[in-house]
């Protein structure tokens, strides 16, 4: 958390302003740079034509470098369109991108994933579905202090969660994490998980 507090002024001085974009995520990379990713609806694209865009802030720099739309290798072959992206740095240094596949029916929503071995320069789709349930959006995955993975997501009228031992197969947790909360963003700090969400503004709750 302290890292982002120290970087806040830099982020504020080098803001990225984009039209018709949503669900931006920023990840600190091992080389000291920041990677931002968001879903773009530029030029009112037809359904399933949404694109994920990225920008990078090198270590010590004050200006973001726009990288344009991100091509996910293998996505078109299996009819996947990514929205609501979430980035996670894995213990082995690779990046995993979790996202909601908008090409699903209205009753069961699915979360899929891609992997990157070059700090987010390119991504390759991972086979299978990470998690599926009714009415689910905005996944956010963290690695807990015990090494297990937890996915927070926006369910109907509440933030809910699912757990996994490997980050690939998630099982729904019982109950709600935050009734009336929405669009989760979690941060692990020591043994505490801070959960941020929308509740008449941005609020946060802790796991302890």
PDB file of N, CA and C in Angstrom, residues 43-136:
ATOM      1  N   UNK A  43     -15.639   4.661 -30.321  1.00  0.00           N
ATOM      2  CA  UNK A  43     -16.374   4.670 -31.597  1.00  0.00           C
ATOM      3  C   UNK A  43     -17.600   3.767 -31.582  1.00  0.00           C
ATOM      4  N   UNK A  44     -18.151   3.527 -30.379  1.00  0.00           N
ATOM      5  CA  UNK A  44     -19.379   2.741 -30.237  1.00  0.00           C
ATOM      6  C   UNK A  44     -19.312   1.438 -31.031  1.00  0.00           C
ATOM      7  N   UNK A  45     -18.428   0.519 -30.658  1.00  0.00           N
ATOM      8  CA  UNK A  45     -18.285  -0.722 -31.426  1.00  0.00           C
ATOM      9  C   UNK A  45     -19.515  -1.599 -31.300  1.00  0.00           C
ATOM     10  N   UNK A  46     -19.738  -2.477 -32.263  1.00  0.00           N
ATOM     11  CA  UNK A  46     -20.832  -3.431 -32.128  1.00  0.00           C
ATOM     12  C   UNK A  46     -20.549  -4.393 -30.977  1.00  0.00           C
ATOM     13  N   UNK A  47     -21.551  -5.085 -30.520  1.00  0.00           N
ATOM     14  CA  UNK A  47     -21.382  -6.042 -29.431  1.00  0.00           C
ATOM     15  C   UNK A  47     -20.300  -7.060 -29.786  1.00  0.00           C
ATOM     16  N   UNK A  48     -19.498  -7.426 -28.818  1.00  0.00           N
ATOM     17  CA  UNK A  48     -18.393  -8.368 -28.928  1.00  0.00           C
ATOM     18  C   UNK A  48     -17.185  -7.781 -29.665  1.00  0.00           C
ATOM     19  N   UNK A  49     -17.173  -6.461 -29.907  1.00  0.00           N
ATOM     20  CA  UNK A  49     -16.017  -5.836 -30.561  1.00  0.00           C
ATOM     21  C   UNK A  49     -15.208  -4.997 -29.570  1.00  0.00           C
ATOM     22  N   UNK A  50     -15.520  -5.107 -28.285  1.00  0.00           N
ATOM     23  CA  UNK A  50     -14.777  -4.362 -27.274  1.00  0.00           C
ATOM     24  C   UNK A  50     -13.307  -4.805 -27.270  1.00  0.00           C
ATOM     25  N   UNK A  51     -12.422  -3.888 -26.936  1.00  0.00           N
ATOM     26  CA  UNK A  51     -10.992  -4.168 -26.930  1.00  0.00           C
ATOM     27  C   UNK A  51     -10.379  -3.816 -25.579  1.00  0.00           C
ATOM     28  N   UNK A  52      -9.372  -4.585 -25.176  1.00  0.00           N
ATOM     29  CA  UNK A  52      -8.587  -4.255 -24.008  1.00  0.00           C
ATOM     30  C   UNK A  52      -7.392  -3.419 -24.450  1.00  0.00           C
ATOM     31  N   UNK A  53      -7.176  -2.297 -23.787  1.00  0.00           N
ATOM     32  CA  UNK A  53      -6.048  -1.423 -24.094  1.00  0.00           C
ATOM     33  C   UNK A  53      -5.109  -1.372 -22.897  1.00  0.00           C
ATOM     34  N   UNK A  54      -3.839  -1.075 -23.165  1.00  0.00           N
ATOM     35  CA  UNK A  54      -2.865  -0.951 -22.087  1.00  0.00           C
ATOM     36  C   UNK A  54      -2.033   0.307 -22.253  1.00  0.00           C
ATOM     37  N   UNK A  55      -1.461   0.745 -21.132  1.00  0.00           N
ATOM     38  CA  UNK A  55      -0.492   1.833 -21.110  1.00  0.00           C
ATOM     39  C   UNK A  55       0.530   1.498 -20.037  1.00  0.00           C
ATOM     40  N   UNK A  56       1.731   2.049 -20.173  1.00  0.00           N
ATOM     41  CA  UNK A  56       2.817   1.698 -19.269  1.00  0.00           C
ATOM     42  C   UNK A  56       3.504   2.963 -18.761  1.00  0.00           C
ATOM     43  N   UNK A  57       3.781   2.984 -17.462  1.00  0.00           N
ATOM     44  CA  UNK A  57       4.537   4.085 -16.865  1.00  0.00           C
ATOM     45  C   UNK A  57       5.879   3.524 -16.398  1.00  0.00           C
ATOM     46  N   UNK A  58       6.975   3.773 -17.147  1.00  0.00           N
ATOM     47  CA  UNK A  58       8.282   3.245 -16.754  1.00  0.00           C
ATOM     48  C   UNK A  58       8.724   3.774 -15.397  1.00  0.00           C
ATOM     49  N   UNK A  59       9.600   3.050 -14.744  1.00  0.00           N
ATOM     50  CA  UNK A  59      10.119   3.458 -13.442  1.00  0.00           C
ATOM     51  C   UNK A  59      10.790   4.827 -13.548  1.00  0.00           C
ATOM     52  N   UNK A  60      10.409   5.743 -12.685  1.00  0.00           N
ATOM     53  CA  UNK A  60      10.992   7.071 -12.660  1.00  0.00           C
ATOM     54  C   UNK A  60      10.429   8.039 -13.678  1.00  0.00           C
ATOM     55  N   UNK A  61       9.537   7.563 -14.563  1.00  0.00           N
ATOM     56  CA  UNK A  61       8.969   8.425 -15.606  1.00  0.00           C
ATOM     57  C   UNK A  61       7.731   9.140 -15.088  1.00  0.00           C
ATOM     58  N   UNK A  62       7.327  10.198 -15.790  1.00  0.00           N
ATOM     59  CA  UNK A  62       6.135  10.963 -15.437  1.00  0.00           C
ATOM     60  C   UNK A  62       5.071  10.925 -16.527  1.00  0.00           C
ATOM     61  N   UNK A  63       5.340  10.221 -17.618  1.00  0.00           N
ATOM     62  CA  UNK A  63       4.383  10.158 -18.721  1.00  0.00           C
ATOM     63  C   UNK A  63       4.074   8.706 -19.057  1.00  0.00           C
ATOM     64  N   UNK A  64       2.772   8.426 -19.173  1.00  0.00           N
ATOM     65  CA  UNK A  64       2.339   7.086 -19.573  1.00  0.00           C
ATOM     66  C   UNK A  64       2.586   6.885 -21.066  1.00  0.00           C
ATOM     67  N   UNK A  65       2.949   5.668 -21.436  1.00  0.00           N
ATOM     68  CA  UNK A  65       3.145   5.293 -22.838  1.00  0.00           C
ATOM     69  C   UNK A  65       1.960   4.425 -23.259  1.00  0.00           C
ATOM     70  N   UNK A  66       1.135   4.941 -24.159  1.00  0.00           N
ATOM     71  CA  UNK A  66      -0.018   4.180 -24.636  1.00  0.00           C
ATOM     72  C   UNK A  66       0.446   3.063 -25.560  1.00  0.00           C
ATOM     73  N   UNK A  67      -0.103   1.865 -25.366  1.00  0.00           N
ATOM     74  CA  UNK A  67       0.314   0.702 -26.150  1.00  0.00           C
ATOM     75  C   UNK A  67      -0.761   0.213 -27.108  1.00  0.00           C
ATOM     76  N   UNK A  68      -1.941   0.829 -27.086  1.00  0.00           N
ATOM     77  CA  UNK A  68      -2.981   0.452 -28.034  1.00  0.00           C
ATOM     78  C   UNK A  68      -3.719  -0.807 -27.633  1.00  0.00           C
ATOM     79  N   UNK A  69      -4.566  -1.316 -28.525  1.00  0.00           N
ATOM     80  CA  UNK A  69      -5.365  -2.508 -28.206  1.00  0.00           C
ATOM     81  C   UNK A  69      -4.490  -3.733 -28.032  1.00  0.00           C
ATOM     82  N   UNK A  70      -4.862  -4.580 -27.098  1.00  0.00           N
ATOM     83  CA  UNK A  70      -4.104  -5.786 -26.791  1.00  0.00           C
ATOM     84  C   UNK A  70      -4.750  -6.974 -27.504  1.00  0.00           C
ATOM     85  N   UNK A  71      -3.959  -7.703 -28.256  1.00  0.00           N
ATOM     86  CA  UNK A  71      -4.430  -8.900 -28.946  1.00  0.00           C
ATOM     87  C   UNK A  71      -4.162 -10.110 -28.051  1.00  0.00           C
ATOM     88  N   UNK A  72      -5.207 -10.854 -27.752  1.00  0.00           N
ATOM     89  CA  UNK A  72      -5.077 -12.057 -26.937  1.00  0.00           C
ATOM     90  C   UNK A  72      -4.948 -13.254 -27.869  1.00  0.00           C
ATOM     91  N   UNK A  73      -3.809 -13.895 -27.865  1.00  0.00           N
ATOM     92  CA  UNK A  73      -3.557 -15.018 -28.775  1.00  0.00           C
ATOM     93  C   UNK A  73      -4.511 -16.161 -28.449  1.00  0.00           C
ATOM     94  N   UNK A  74      -5.283 -16.593 -29.442  1.00  0.00           N
ATOM     95  CA  UNK A  74      -6.192 -17.719 -29.298  1.00  0.00           C
ATOM     96  C   UNK A  74      -7.607 -17.357 -28.918  1.00  0.00           C
ATOM     97  N   UNK A  75      -7.886 -16.082 -28.636  1.00  0.00           N
ATOM     98  CA  UNK A  75      -9.221 -15.704 -28.160  1.00  0.00           C
ATOM     99  C   UNK A  75     -10.284 -15.836 -29.238  1.00  0.00           C
ATOM    100  N   UNK A  76      -9.975 -15.407 -30.466  1.00  0.00           N
ATOM    101  CA  UNK A  76     -10.979 -15.441 -31.526  1.00  0.00           C
ATOM    102  C   UNK A  76     -11.391 -16.867 -31.877  1.00  0.00           C
ATOM    103  N   UNK A  77     -10.458 -17.802 -31.760  1.00  0.00           N
ATOM    104  CA  UNK A  77     -10.755 -19.188 -32.125  1.00  0.00           C
ATOM    105  C   UNK A  77     -11.787 -19.833 -31.199  1.00  0.00           C
ATOM    106  N   UNK A  78     -11.927 -19.311 -29.993  1.00  0.00           N
ATOM    107  CA  UNK A  78     -12.868 -19.910 -29.044  1.00  0.00           C
ATOM    108  C   UNK A  78     -13.990 -18.931 -28.662  1.00  0.00           C
ATOM    109  N   UNK A  79     -14.186 -17.898 -29.481  1.00  0.00           N
ATOM    110  CA  UNK A  79     -15.294 -16.949 -29.291  1.00  0.00           C
ATOM    111  C   UNK A  79     -15.298 -16.310 -27.908  1.00  0.00           C
ATOM    112  N   UNK A  80     -14.201 -15.659 -27.578  1.00  0.00           N
ATOM    113  CA  UNK A  80     -14.088 -14.961 -26.298  1.00  0.00           C
ATOM    114  C   UNK A  80     -13.840 -13.485 -26.547  1.00  0.00           C
ATOM    115  N   UNK A  81     -14.611 -12.638 -25.896  1.00  0.00           N
ATOM    116  CA  UNK A  81     -14.392 -11.197 -25.893  1.00  0.00           C
ATOM    117  C   UNK A  81     -14.233 -10.756 -24.450  1.00  0.00           C
ATOM    118  N   UNK A  82     -13.099 -10.156 -24.127  1.00  0.00           N
ATOM    119  CA  UNK A  82     -12.761  -9.829 -22.755  1.00  0.00           C
ATOM    120  C   UNK A  82     -13.256  -8.433 -22.374  1.00  0.00           C
ATOM    121  N   UNK A  83     -13.924  -8.348 -21.230  1.00  0.00           N
ATOM    122  CA  UNK A  83     -14.241  -7.070 -20.603  1.00  0.00           C
ATOM    123  C   UNK A  83     -13.968  -7.222 -19.108  1.00  0.00           C
ATOM    124  N   UNK A  84     -14.025  -6.125 -18.357  1.00  0.00           N
ATOM    125  CA  UNK A  84     -13.778  -6.149 -16.910  1.00  0.00           C
ATOM    126  C   UNK A  84     -12.450  -6.822 -16.579  1.00  0.00           C
ATOM    127  N   UNK A  85     -11.330  -6.332 -17.107  1.00  0.00           N
ATOM    128  CA  UNK A  85     -10.048  -7.019 -16.892  1.00  0.00           C
ATOM    129  C   UNK A  85      -9.516  -6.860 -15.471  1.00  0.00           C
ATOM    130  N   UNK A  86      -8.747  -7.846 -15.049  1.00  0.00           N
ATOM    131  CA  UNK A  86      -8.048  -7.790 -13.768  1.00  0.00           C
ATOM    132  C   UNK A  86      -6.670  -8.416 -13.948  1.00  0.00           C
ATOM    133  N   UNK A  87      -5.631  -7.768 -13.444  1.00  0.00           N
ATOM    134  CA  UNK A  87      -4.255  -8.232 -13.598  1.00  0.00           C
ATOM    135  C   UNK A  87      -3.712  -8.729 -12.263  1.00  0.00           C
ATOM    136  N   UNK A  88      -2.996  -9.866 -12.309  1.00  0.00           N
ATOM    137  CA  UNK A  88      -2.410 -10.434 -11.098  1.00  0.00           C
ATOM    138  C   UNK A  88      -0.979 -10.863 -11.386  1.00  0.00           C
ATOM    139  N   UNK A  89      -0.056 -10.444 -10.515  1.00  0.00           N
ATOM    140  CA  UNK A  89       1.331 -10.883 -10.615  1.00  0.00           C
ATOM    141  C   UNK A  89       1.462 -12.211  -9.884  1.00  0.00           C
ATOM    142  N   UNK A  90       1.893 -13.248 -10.600  1.00  0.00           N
ATOM    143  CA  UNK A  90       2.014 -14.577 -10.027  1.00  0.00           C
ATOM    144  C   UNK A  90       3.360 -14.741  -9.313  1.00  0.00           C
ATOM    145  N   UNK A  91       3.473 -15.706  -8.416  1.00  0.00           N
ATOM    146  CA  UNK A  91       4.729 -15.920  -7.688  1.00  0.00           C
ATOM    147  C   UNK A  91       5.927 -16.194  -8.594  1.00  0.00           C
ATOM    148  N   UNK A  92       5.700 -16.762  -9.787  1.00  0.00           N
ATOM    149  CA  UNK A  92       6.817 -17.060 -10.693  1.00  0.00           C
ATOM    150  C   UNK A  92       7.180 -15.890 -11.603  1.00  0.00           C
ATOM    151  N   UNK A  93       6.542 -14.727 -11.408  1.00  0.00           N
ATOM    152  CA  UNK A  93       6.871 -13.533 -12.178  1.00  0.00           C
ATOM    153  C   UNK A  93       6.013 -13.312 -13.405  1.00  0.00           C
ATOM    154  N   UNK A  94       5.206 -14.289 -13.792  1.00  0.00           N
ATOM    155  CA  UNK A  94       4.305 -14.110 -14.938  1.00  0.00           C
ATOM    156  C   UNK A  94       3.084 -13.286 -14.510  1.00  0.00           C
ATOM    157  N   UNK A  95       2.370 -12.775 -15.509  1.00  0.00           N
ATOM    158  CA  UNK A  95       1.134 -12.038 -15.251  1.00  0.00           C
ATOM    159  C   UNK A  95      -0.042 -12.886 -15.703  1.00  0.00           C
ATOM    160  N   UNK A  96      -1.096 -12.861 -14.923  1.00  0.00           N
ATOM    161  CA  UNK A  96      -2.340 -13.509 -15.356  1.00  0.00           C
ATOM    162  C   UNK A  96      -3.412 -12.443 -15.478  1.00  0.00           C
ATOM    163  N   UNK A  97      -4.118 -12.487 -16.578  1.00  0.00           N
ATOM    164  CA  UNK A  97      -5.238 -11.593 -16.834  1.00  0.00           C
ATOM    165  C   UNK A  97      -6.530 -12.377 -16.662  1.00  0.00           C
ATOM    166  N   UNK A  98      -7.336 -11.975 -15.696  1.00  0.00           N
ATOM    167  CA  UNK A  98      -8.679 -12.524 -15.529  1.00  0.00           C
ATOM    168  C   UNK A  98      -9.659 -11.539 -16.145  1.00  0.00           C
ATOM    169  N   UNK A  99     -10.714 -12.045 -16.770  1.00  0.00           N
ATOM    170  CA  UNK A  99     -11.696 -11.149 -17.379  1.00  0.00           C
ATOM    171  C   UNK A  99     -13.027 -11.875 -17.544  1.00  0.00           C
ATOM    172  N   UNK A 100     -14.071 -11.084 -17.616  1.00  0.00           N
ATOM    173  CA  UNK A 100     -15.408 -11.594 -17.902  1.00  0.00           C
ATOM    174  C   UNK A 100     -15.545 -11.759 -19.408  1.00  0.00           C
ATOM    175  N   UNK A 101     -15.983 -12.941 -19.849  1.00  0.00           N
ATOM    176  CA  UNK A 101     -16.227 -13.187 -21.269  1.00  0.00           C
ATOM    177  C   UNK A 101     -17.633 -12.736 -21.609  1.00  0.00           C
ATOM    178  N   UNK A 102     -17.732 -11.628 -22.336  1.00  0.00           N
ATOM    179  CA  UNK A 102     -19.044 -11.063 -22.638  1.00  0.00           C
ATOM    180  C   UNK A 102     -19.832 -11.946 -23.618  1.00  0.00           C
ATOM    181  N   UNK A 103     -19.147 -12.868 -24.284  1.00  0.00           N
ATOM    182  CA  UNK A 103     -19.836 -13.771 -25.212  1.00  0.00           C
ATOM    183  C   UNK A 103     -20.392 -14.985 -24.475  1.00  0.00           C
ATOM    184  N   UNK A 104     -21.167 -14.740 -23.445  1.00  0.00           N
ATOM    185  CA  UNK A 104     -21.858 -15.803 -22.730  1.00  0.00           C
ATOM    186  C   UNK A 104     -23.331 -15.460 -22.671  1.00  0.00           C
ATOM    187  N   UNK A 105     -24.149 -16.460 -22.337  1.00  0.00           N
ATOM    188  CA  UNK A 105     -25.588 -16.201 -22.331  1.00  0.00           C
ATOM    189  C   UNK A 105     -25.960 -15.354 -21.117  1.00  0.00           C
ATOM    190  N   UNK A 106     -27.208 -14.994 -21.033  1.00  0.00           N
ATOM    191  CA  UNK A 106     -27.655 -14.065 -20.006  1.00  0.00           C
ATOM    192  C   UNK A 106     -27.841 -14.721 -18.639  1.00  0.00           C
ATOM    193  N   UNK A 107     -27.793 -16.048 -18.568  1.00  0.00           N
ATOM    194  CA  UNK A 107     -28.042 -16.712 -17.296  1.00  0.00           C
ATOM    195  C   UNK A 107     -26.757 -17.124 -16.580  1.00  0.00           C
ATOM    196  N   UNK A 108     -25.753 -17.579 -17.319  1.00  0.00           N
ATOM    197  CA  UNK A 108     -24.496 -18.011 -16.716  1.00  0.00           C
ATOM    198  C   UNK A 108     -23.350 -17.178 -17.269  1.00  0.00           C
ATOM    199  N   UNK A 109     -22.661 -16.465 -16.398  1.00  0.00           N
ATOM    200  CA  UNK A 109     -21.520 -15.644 -16.793  1.00  0.00           C
ATOM    201  C   UNK A 109     -20.223 -16.385 -16.467  1.00  0.00           C
ATOM    202  N   UNK A 110     -19.200 -16.204 -17.294  1.00  0.00           N
ATOM    203  CA  UNK A 110     -17.959 -16.940 -17.106  1.00  0.00           C
ATOM    204  C   UNK A 110     -16.764 -16.000 -17.004  1.00  0.00           C
ATOM    205  N   UNK A 111     -15.800 -16.410 -16.170  1.00  0.00           N
ATOM    206  CA  UNK A 111     -14.516 -15.731 -16.052  1.00  0.00           C
ATOM    207  C   UNK A 111     -13.464 -16.621 -16.706  1.00  0.00           C
ATOM    208  N   UNK A 112     -12.673 -16.036 -17.587  1.00  0.00           N
ATOM    209  CA  UNK A 112     -11.608 -16.758 -18.275  1.00  0.00           C
ATOM    210  C   UNK A 112     -10.280 -16.054 -17.972  1.00  0.00           C
ATOM    211  N   UNK A 113      -9.175 -16.621 -18.468  1.00  0.00           N
ATOM    212  CA  UNK A 113      -7.876 -16.026 -18.140  1.00  0.00           C
ATOM    213  C   UNK A 113      -6.882 -16.190 -19.277  1.00  0.00           C
ATOM    214  N   UNK A 114      -5.842 -15.341 -19.234  1.00  0.00           N
ATOM    215  CA  UNK A 114      -4.728 -15.383 -20.176  1.00  0.00           C
ATOM    216  C   UNK A 114      -3.441 -15.259 -19.367  1.00  0.00           C
ATOM    217  N   UNK A 115      -2.335 -15.652 -19.971  1.00  0.00           N
ATOM    218  CA  UNK A 115      -1.056 -15.620 -19.284  1.00  0.00           C
ATOM    219  C   UNK A 115      -0.042 -14.830 -20.089  1.00  0.00           C
ATOM    220  N   UNK A 116       0.847 -14.125 -19.404  1.00  0.00           N
ATOM    221  CA  UNK A 116       1.898 -13.355 -20.070  1.00  0.00           C
ATOM    222  C   UNK A 116       3.236 -13.631 -19.391  1.00  0.00           C
ATOM    223  N   UNK A 117       4.269 -13.867 -20.203  1.00  0.00           N
ATOM    224  CA  UNK A 117       5.616 -14.101 -19.689  1.00  0.00           C
ATOM    225  C   UNK A 117       6.554 -12.944 -19.999  1.00  0.00           C
ATOM    226  N   UNK A 118       6.004 -11.841 -20.532  1.00  0.00           N
ATOM    227  CA  UNK A 118       6.847 -10.708 -20.928  1.00  0.00           C
ATOM    228  C   UNK A 118       6.318  -9.385 -20.361  1.00  0.00           C
ATOM    229  N   UNK A 119       5.886  -9.426 -19.099  1.00  0.00           N
ATOM    230  CA  UNK A 119       5.401  -8.224 -18.412  1.00  0.00           C
ATOM    231  C   UNK A 119       4.228  -7.558 -19.113  1.00  0.00           C
ATOM    232  N   UNK A 120       3.364  -8.363 -19.715  1.00  0.00           N
ATOM    233  CA  UNK A 120       2.145  -7.832 -20.301  1.00  0.00           C
ATOM    234  C   UNK A 120       2.272  -7.323 -21.720  1.00  0.00           C
ATOM    235  N   UNK A 121       3.403  -7.578 -22.363  1.00  0.00           N
ATOM    236  CA  UNK A 121       3.533  -7.186 -23.766  1.00  0.00           C
ATOM    237  C   UNK A 121       2.614  -8.035 -24.644  1.00  0.00           C
ATOM    238  N   UNK A 122       2.465  -9.311 -24.303  1.00  0.00           N
ATOM    239  CA  UNK A 122       1.582 -10.209 -25.059  1.00  0.00           C
ATOM    240  C   UNK A 122       0.931 -11.187 -24.089  1.00  0.00           C
ATOM    241  N   UNK A 123      -0.259 -11.652 -24.452  1.00  0.00           N
ATOM    242  CA  UNK A 123      -1.006 -12.596 -23.632  1.00  0.00           C
ATOM    243  C   UNK A 123      -1.471 -13.757 -24.495  1.00  0.00           C
ATOM    244  N   UNK A 124      -1.497 -14.953 -23.906  1.00  0.00           N
ATOM    245  CA  UNK A 124      -2.011 -16.150 -24.560  1.00  0.00           C
ATOM    246  C   UNK A 124      -3.119 -16.729 -23.704  1.00  0.00           C
ATOM    247  N   UNK A 125      -4.224 -17.072 -24.335  1.00  0.00           N
ATOM    248  CA  UNK A 125      -5.370 -17.567 -23.589  1.00  0.00           C
ATOM    249  C   UNK A 125      -5.049 -18.897 -22.918  1.00  0.00           C
ATOM    250  N   UNK A 126      -5.571 -19.082 -21.713  1.00  0.00           N
ATOM    251  CA  UNK A 126      -5.435 -20.348 -20.985  1.00  0.00           C
ATOM    252  C   UNK A 126      -6.719 -21.159 -21.211  1.00  0.00           C
ATOM    253  N   UNK A 127      -6.586 -22.453 -21.458  1.00  0.00           N
ATOM    254  CA  UNK A 127      -7.770 -23.274 -21.744  1.00  0.00           C
ATOM    255  C   UNK A 127      -8.747 -23.304 -20.574  1.00  0.00           C
ATOM    256  N   UNK A 128     -10.022 -23.477 -20.900  1.00  0.00           N
ATOM    257  CA  UNK A 128     -11.027 -23.685 -19.879  1.00  0.00           C
ATOM    258  C   UNK A 128     -11.598 -22.412 -19.280  1.00  0.00           C
ATOM    259  N   UNK A 129     -12.442 -22.604 -18.287  1.00  0.00           N
ATOM    260  CA  UNK A 129     -13.135 -21.526 -17.589  1.00  0.00           C
ATOM    261  C   UNK A 129     -12.655 -21.502 -16.145  1.00  0.00           C
ATOM    262  N   UNK A 130     -12.370 -20.316 -15.642  1.00  0.00           N
ATOM    263  CA  UNK A 130     -11.896 -20.205 -14.266  1.00  0.00           C
ATOM    264  C   UNK A 130     -13.058 -20.293 -13.269  1.00  0.00           C
ATOM    265  N   UNK A 131     -14.198 -19.683 -13.639  1.00  0.00           N
ATOM    266  CA  UNK A 131     -15.342 -19.668 -12.739  1.00  0.00           C
ATOM    267  C   UNK A 131     -16.582 -19.306 -13.529  1.00  0.00           C
ATOM    268  N   UNK A 132     -17.716 -19.884 -13.153  1.00  0.00           N
ATOM    269  CA  UNK A 132     -18.983 -19.584 -13.823  1.00  0.00           C
ATOM    270  C   UNK A 132     -20.105 -19.562 -12.797  1.00  0.00           C
ATOM    271  N   UNK A 133     -20.971 -18.569 -12.919  1.00  0.00           N
ATOM    272  CA  UNK A 133     -22.126 -18.469 -12.041  1.00  0.00           C
ATOM    273  C   UNK A 133     -23.112 -17.489 -12.651  1.00  0.00           C
ATOM    274  N   UNK A 134     -24.258 -17.327 -12.032  1.00  0.00           N
ATOM    275  CA  UNK A 134     -25.264 -16.406 -12.534  1.00  0.00           C
ATOM    276  C   UNK A 134     -24.923 -14.982 -12.138  1.00  0.00           C
ATOM    277  N   UNK A 135     -25.113 -14.057 -13.059  1.00  0.00           N
ATOM    278  CA  UNK A 135     -25.009 -12.624 -12.793  1.00  0.00           C
ATOM    279  C   UNK A 135     -23.722 -12.268 -12.045  1.00  0.00           C
ATOM    280  N   UNK A 136     -22.626 -12.280 -12.801  1.00  0.00           N
ATOM    281  CA  UNK A 136     -21.309 -12.016 -12.233  1.00  0.00           C
ATOM    282  C   UNK A 136     -20.527 -11.113 -13.180  1.00  0.00           C
TER     283      UNK A 136
END
